[in-house]
Short mmCIF file of C-alpha atoms and ligand atoms in Angstrom, two decimals:
data_model
loop_
_atom_site.label_atom_id
_atom_site.label_comp_id
_atom_site.label_asym_id
_atom_site.label_seq_id
_atom_site.Cartn_x
_atom_site.Cartn_y
_atom_site.Cartn_z
CA MET A 225 1.64 23.16 -10.51
CA LYS A 226 1.79 20.07 -12.44
CA ALA A 227 0.12 17.36 -10.75
CA ARG A 228 2.48 13.89 -9.79
CA PRO A 229 1.86 11.22 -11.82
CA VAL A 230 -0.27 7.95 -10.28
CA GLN A 231 1.59 4.95 -9.17
CA ILE A 232 0.39 1.66 -9.66
CA ALA A 233 1.50 -0.93 -7.06
CA PRO A 234 0.47 -4.52 -8.10
CA SER A 235 -0.35 -6.65 -4.84
CA ILE A 236 0.85 -10.11 -5.26
CA LEU A 237 -1.27 -11.33 -2.35
CA SER A 238 -3.45 -12.40 -6.23
CA ALA A 239 -0.29 -13.52 -8.06
CA ASP A 240 0.57 -17.10 -8.35
CA PHE A 241 2.68 -17.56 -5.59
CA ALA A 242 4.35 -20.93 -7.40
CA ALA A 243 5.88 -18.26 -9.79
CA LEU A 244 6.17 -14.77 -8.29
CA GLY A 245 9.51 -13.78 -10.30
CA ARG A 246 7.13 -14.52 -13.44
CA ASP A 247 4.08 -12.59 -12.43
CA ILE A 248 6.43 -9.70 -10.86
CA ALA A 249 8.31 -9.56 -14.02
CA ALA A 250 4.97 -9.13 -16.17
CA ALA A 251 3.42 -6.39 -13.96
CA GLU A 252 6.99 -4.63 -14.22
CA ARG A 253 6.74 -4.82 -18.05
CA GLY A 254 3.27 -3.43 -17.65
CA GLY A 255 4.83 -0.14 -15.95
CA ALA A 256 4.57 -1.37 -11.88
CA ASP A 257 5.93 1.75 -10.46
CA LEU A 258 5.85 -0.37 -7.26
CA ILE A 259 5.53 -3.65 -6.22
CA HIS A 260 3.05 -4.10 -3.11
CA VAL A 261 3.40 -7.22 -0.28
CA ASP A 262 0.83 -7.80 1.98
CA VAL A 263 2.40 -9.52 5.00
CA MET A 264 -0.36 -10.92 7.40
CA ASP A 265 -0.16 -12.76 10.53
CA GLY A 266 -3.14 -14.28 11.14
CA HIS A 267 -3.94 -12.07 14.41
CA PHE A 268 -4.45 -8.67 13.10
CA VAL A 269 -6.27 -10.42 9.95
CA PRO A 270 -7.58 -13.36 9.85
CA ASN A 271 -5.25 -14.75 6.76
CA ILE A 272 -1.25 -15.66 7.04
CA THR A 273 0.75 -14.45 4.03
CA LEU A 274 4.73 -14.36 3.83
CA GLY A 275 7.85 -13.19 6.06
CA PRO A 276 11.11 -11.74 5.48
CA PRO A 277 12.50 -14.73 3.84
CA VAL A 278 9.97 -14.30 0.98
CA VAL A 279 10.90 -10.16 0.67
CA ARG A 280 14.35 -11.15 0.42
CA ALA A 281 13.37 -13.75 -2.44
CA ILE A 282 11.24 -10.64 -4.48
CA ARG A 283 14.25 -8.07 -4.09
CA ARG A 284 16.29 -10.64 -6.04
CA VAL A 285 13.98 -10.50 -8.85
CA ALA A 286 12.09 -7.42 -8.92
CA THR A 287 13.57 -3.72 -10.35
CA ARG A 288 10.99 -1.65 -8.41
CA PRO A 289 10.90 -0.67 -5.02
CA LEU A 290 9.12 -3.16 -2.67
CA ASP A 291 6.31 -1.66 -0.71
CA VAL A 292 5.62 -3.89 2.19
CA HIS A 293 2.33 -3.51 3.87
CA LEU A 294 2.36 -4.95 7.34
CA MET A 295 -0.90 -6.53 9.03
CA ILE A 296 0.73 -7.91 11.88
CA GLU A 297 0.01 -7.34 15.47
CA ASP A 298 3.55 -6.11 16.58
CA PRO A 299 5.05 -4.31 13.90
CA ASP A 300 7.90 -2.72 15.83
CA ARG A 301 9.32 -6.40 16.21
CA TYR A 302 9.75 -6.57 12.88
CA ILE A 303 10.62 -3.38 10.93
CA GLU A 304 14.11 -4.16 10.66
CA GLU A 305 14.40 -7.13 9.47
CA PHE A 306 11.72 -5.98 6.55
CA VAL A 307 13.98 -3.27 5.40
CA THR A 308 17.12 -5.28 5.55
CA ALA A 309 15.20 -7.76 3.65
CA GLY A 310 14.61 -4.85 0.78
CA ALA A 311 11.78 -3.25 1.49
CA SER A 312 11.88 0.60 0.52
CA MET A 313 8.39 1.28 1.74
CA VAL A 314 6.81 0.10 5.09
CA SER A 315 3.59 0.92 6.35
CA VAL A 316 2.05 0.37 9.90
CA HIS A 317 -1.67 0.05 10.73
CA VAL A 318 -2.45 3.20 13.16
CA GLU A 319 -5.20 0.45 15.08
CA VAL A 320 -2.30 -1.92 16.15
CA VAL A 321 0.91 1.13 16.73
CA ARG A 322 0.87 2.17 20.30
CA HIS A 323 3.71 4.49 19.75
CA LEU A 324 3.11 5.56 16.23
CA HIS A 325 5.80 8.54 16.26
CA ARG A 326 8.42 5.83 17.50
CA THR A 327 7.60 3.40 15.14
CA VAL A 328 7.53 5.83 11.90
CA SER A 329 10.90 7.25 12.86
CA LEU A 330 12.18 3.60 13.39
CA ILE A 331 11.17 2.72 9.83
CA ARG A 332 12.99 6.14 8.45
CA LYS A 333 15.86 5.94 10.22
CA LEU A 334 16.38 2.43 8.86
CA GLY A 335 16.39 4.23 5.50
CA ALA A 336 12.73 3.11 4.32
CA ARG A 337 9.47 5.61 3.47
CA ALA A 338 7.32 5.33 6.32
CA GLY A 339 3.29 5.22 6.04
CA VAL A 340 0.39 4.82 8.22
CA VAL A 341 -2.55 2.62 7.36
CA MET A 342 -6.22 3.03 8.05
CA ASN A 343 -8.62 0.39 8.09
CA PRO A 344 -12.28 1.31 6.81
CA ALA A 345 -13.54 2.22 10.14
CA THR A 346 -10.97 4.28 11.04
CA PRO A 347 -11.74 8.10 11.38
CA ALA A 348 -9.33 10.48 8.70
CA GLY A 349 -8.81 12.15 11.89
CA SER A 350 -6.70 9.56 13.47
CA ILE A 351 -3.52 10.66 11.22
CA GLU A 352 -3.40 14.19 12.19
CA ALA A 353 -0.59 13.92 14.99
CA ILE A 354 1.33 11.82 13.11
CA ALA A 355 0.59 13.71 9.43
CA PRO A 356 3.91 16.00 9.42
CA ASP A 357 6.07 12.87 10.00
CA VAL A 358 4.91 10.29 7.11
CA ASP A 359 5.94 9.99 3.83
CA PHE A 360 2.72 8.20 2.92
CA VAL A 361 -0.84 7.55 4.05
CA LEU A 362 -2.32 4.09 3.22
CA VAL A 363 -6.23 4.08 3.07
CA MET A 364 -7.86 0.64 3.03
CA SER A 365 -10.94 0.69 0.88
CA VAL A 366 -11.83 -3.00 1.99
CA ASN A 367 -11.46 -4.44 5.54
CA PRO A 368 -7.66 -5.75 5.23
CA GLY A 369 -7.06 -9.67 5.21
CA PHE A 370 -7.74 -11.01 1.40
CA SER A 371 -7.91 -9.79 -2.20
CA GLY A 372 -10.55 -10.08 -4.54
CA GLN A 373 -12.94 -7.99 -2.41
CA THR A 374 -15.87 -5.06 -3.08
CA PHE A 375 -14.46 -1.22 -2.97
CA ILE A 376 -16.54 0.21 -0.26
CA PRO A 377 -17.72 3.46 -1.34
CA HIS A 378 -16.94 5.52 1.35
CA SER A 379 -13.76 5.66 0.77
CA LEU A 380 -13.99 8.00 -1.58
CA GLU A 381 -15.39 10.68 1.14
CA LYS A 382 -12.44 9.38 3.29
CA LEU A 383 -9.62 9.94 0.84
CA ARG A 384 -10.55 13.53 0.46
CA ARG A 385 -10.62 13.86 4.10
CA VAL A 386 -7.43 12.31 4.50
CA ARG A 387 -5.88 15.14 1.94
CA SER A 388 -7.55 17.52 4.02
CA VAL A 389 -5.95 16.45 6.84
CA LEU A 390 -2.52 16.01 5.51
CA ASP A 391 -2.88 19.83 3.99
CA SER A 392 -3.90 21.48 7.05
CA ALA A 393 -0.73 19.74 8.48
CA GLY A 394 1.36 21.22 5.62
CA SER A 395 2.16 17.47 4.56
CA SER A 396 2.74 16.69 1.53
CA ALA A 397 2.51 12.95 1.66
CA LEU A 398 1.35 10.73 -0.83
CA ILE A 399 -2.27 8.93 -0.33
CA GLU A 400 -2.13 5.10 -1.27
CA ILE A 401 -5.25 3.12 -1.56
CA ASP A 402 -5.84 -0.46 -1.19
CA GLY A 403 -8.40 -2.83 -1.95
CA GLY A 404 -11.14 -3.10 -4.76
CA ILE A 405 -9.32 -1.20 -7.25
CA ASP A 406 -10.03 -1.87 -11.02
CA GLN A 407 -10.90 -0.18 -13.96
CA SER A 408 -14.38 1.00 -12.63
CA ASN A 409 -13.47 2.76 -9.95
CA VAL A 410 -10.18 4.33 -10.91
CA SER A 411 -11.10 7.74 -11.96
CA GLU A 412 -12.92 8.43 -9.08
CA VAL A 413 -10.03 7.52 -6.49
CA VAL A 414 -7.43 9.57 -8.43
CA ALA A 415 -9.99 12.37 -8.39
CA ALA A 416 -10.78 11.74 -4.58
CA GLY A 417 -6.96 12.44 -4.00
CA ALA A 418 -5.39 9.20 -4.29
CA ASN A 419 -1.82 9.19 -5.60
CA ILE A 420 -0.70 5.37 -5.44
CA LEU A 421 -3.25 2.47 -6.61
CA VAL A 422 -2.62 -1.22 -5.22
CA ALA A 423 -4.60 -3.69 -7.07
CA GLY A 424 -4.26 -7.16 -6.63
CA GLN A 425 -7.55 -9.26 -8.42
CA ALA A 426 -7.52 -6.55 -11.27
CA ILE A 427 -3.89 -7.03 -12.14
CA PHE A 428 -3.25 -10.79 -11.34
CA GLY A 429 -6.55 -12.27 -11.84
CA SER A 430 -7.01 -10.92 -15.28
CA GLY A 431 -4.90 -13.56 -17.21
CA ASP A 432 -3.02 -11.27 -18.45
CA PRO A 433 -0.90 -8.98 -15.25
CA GLU A 434 1.27 -6.92 -18.08
CA ALA A 435 -1.68 -5.84 -19.83
CA ALA A 436 -3.89 -4.75 -16.93
CA THR A 437 -1.26 -2.96 -15.07
CA ARG A 438 -0.68 -0.71 -18.29
CA ALA A 439 -4.36 -0.38 -18.63
CA LEU A 440 -4.50 0.82 -15.17
CA ARG A 441 -1.94 3.02 -15.17
CA ALA A 442 -3.33 4.52 -18.51
CA SER A 443 -6.41 4.98 -16.85
CA ALA A 444 -5.06 6.69 -14.00
CA ASN A 445 -3.08 9.30 -15.45
CA GLN A 446 -5.69 10.27 -17.82
CA LEU A 447 -6.93 12.15 -15.25
CA VAL A 448 -4.22 13.78 -14.23
CA SER A 449 -2.69 14.66 -17.57
CA GLY A 450 -5.92 15.38 -19.28
C1 DX5 B 593 -5.81 -6.84 1.18
C2 DX5 B 593 -4.49 -6.35 0.79
C3 DX5 B 593 -4.61 -5.78 -0.69
C4 DX5 B 593 -5.31 -6.44 -1.31
C5 DX5 B 593 -5.59 -6.22 -2.60
O1 DX5 B 593 -5.85 -6.69 2.87
O2 DX5 B 593 -3.86 -5.35 1.73
O3 DX5 B 593 -3.46 -5.35 -1.00
O4 DX5 B 593 -4.08 -7.96 -1.95
O5 DX5 B 593 -6.15 -7.08 -3.62
P1 DX5 B 593 -7.51 -6.58 -4.45
O6 DX5 B 593 -7.03 -5.55 -5.05
O7 DX5 B 593 -7.45 -7.99 -4.94
O8 DX5 B 593 -8.48 -5.64 -3.51
ZN1 ZN B 594 -2.43 -4.50 0.96
#
């Protein structure tokens, strides 16, 4: 079976918020597959970022699907607004959602792809019951809240475990990894099962987001095709 190409999802959290259109265009020229949008509410995580109006503005300029990562206390309240604003993928944290199946089916009913996110300390087994119903699982490889943090090495084991939970459930859901991804760990995370790589600092902190996206994509896919 031919392996699926690895997708790169630049996280605009590290971009210049006064020039989002310019930075997104650069990442897209470099081959970005998705645009990762981090929504933080100052409660679930100790940082505040952006809401539906900004997603709507980004939707007008971006040509790639928007992958909206909700780091908020009560995602159910806002999911419809984010999908209407232009989110193609919406992920919610398993640590805050009370009725995960209800939330995941709401995202799908609205026409977006549904993902569940796990913090580093949340065990891989926590997605077992939802595995047959999700489109993707997002594994956090840092504690969420900020760009530019260091990759937690145990995340490699977590990726392998999540893949095995999904496989046992007969799920072909993709695995996304988020936090501290750069050229130094790209091969390891792909080998451990990641299909979508989020990168903030490694792309927008590099001074040349176009080249950085292209380089990360090339390294990620070397392993898949080589
Ligand atoms: C962290 C966010 C990430 C962050 C990644 O809470 O979910 O998407 O922007 O940034 P880097 O790649 O710099 O760790
Ligand atoms: Zn994120």
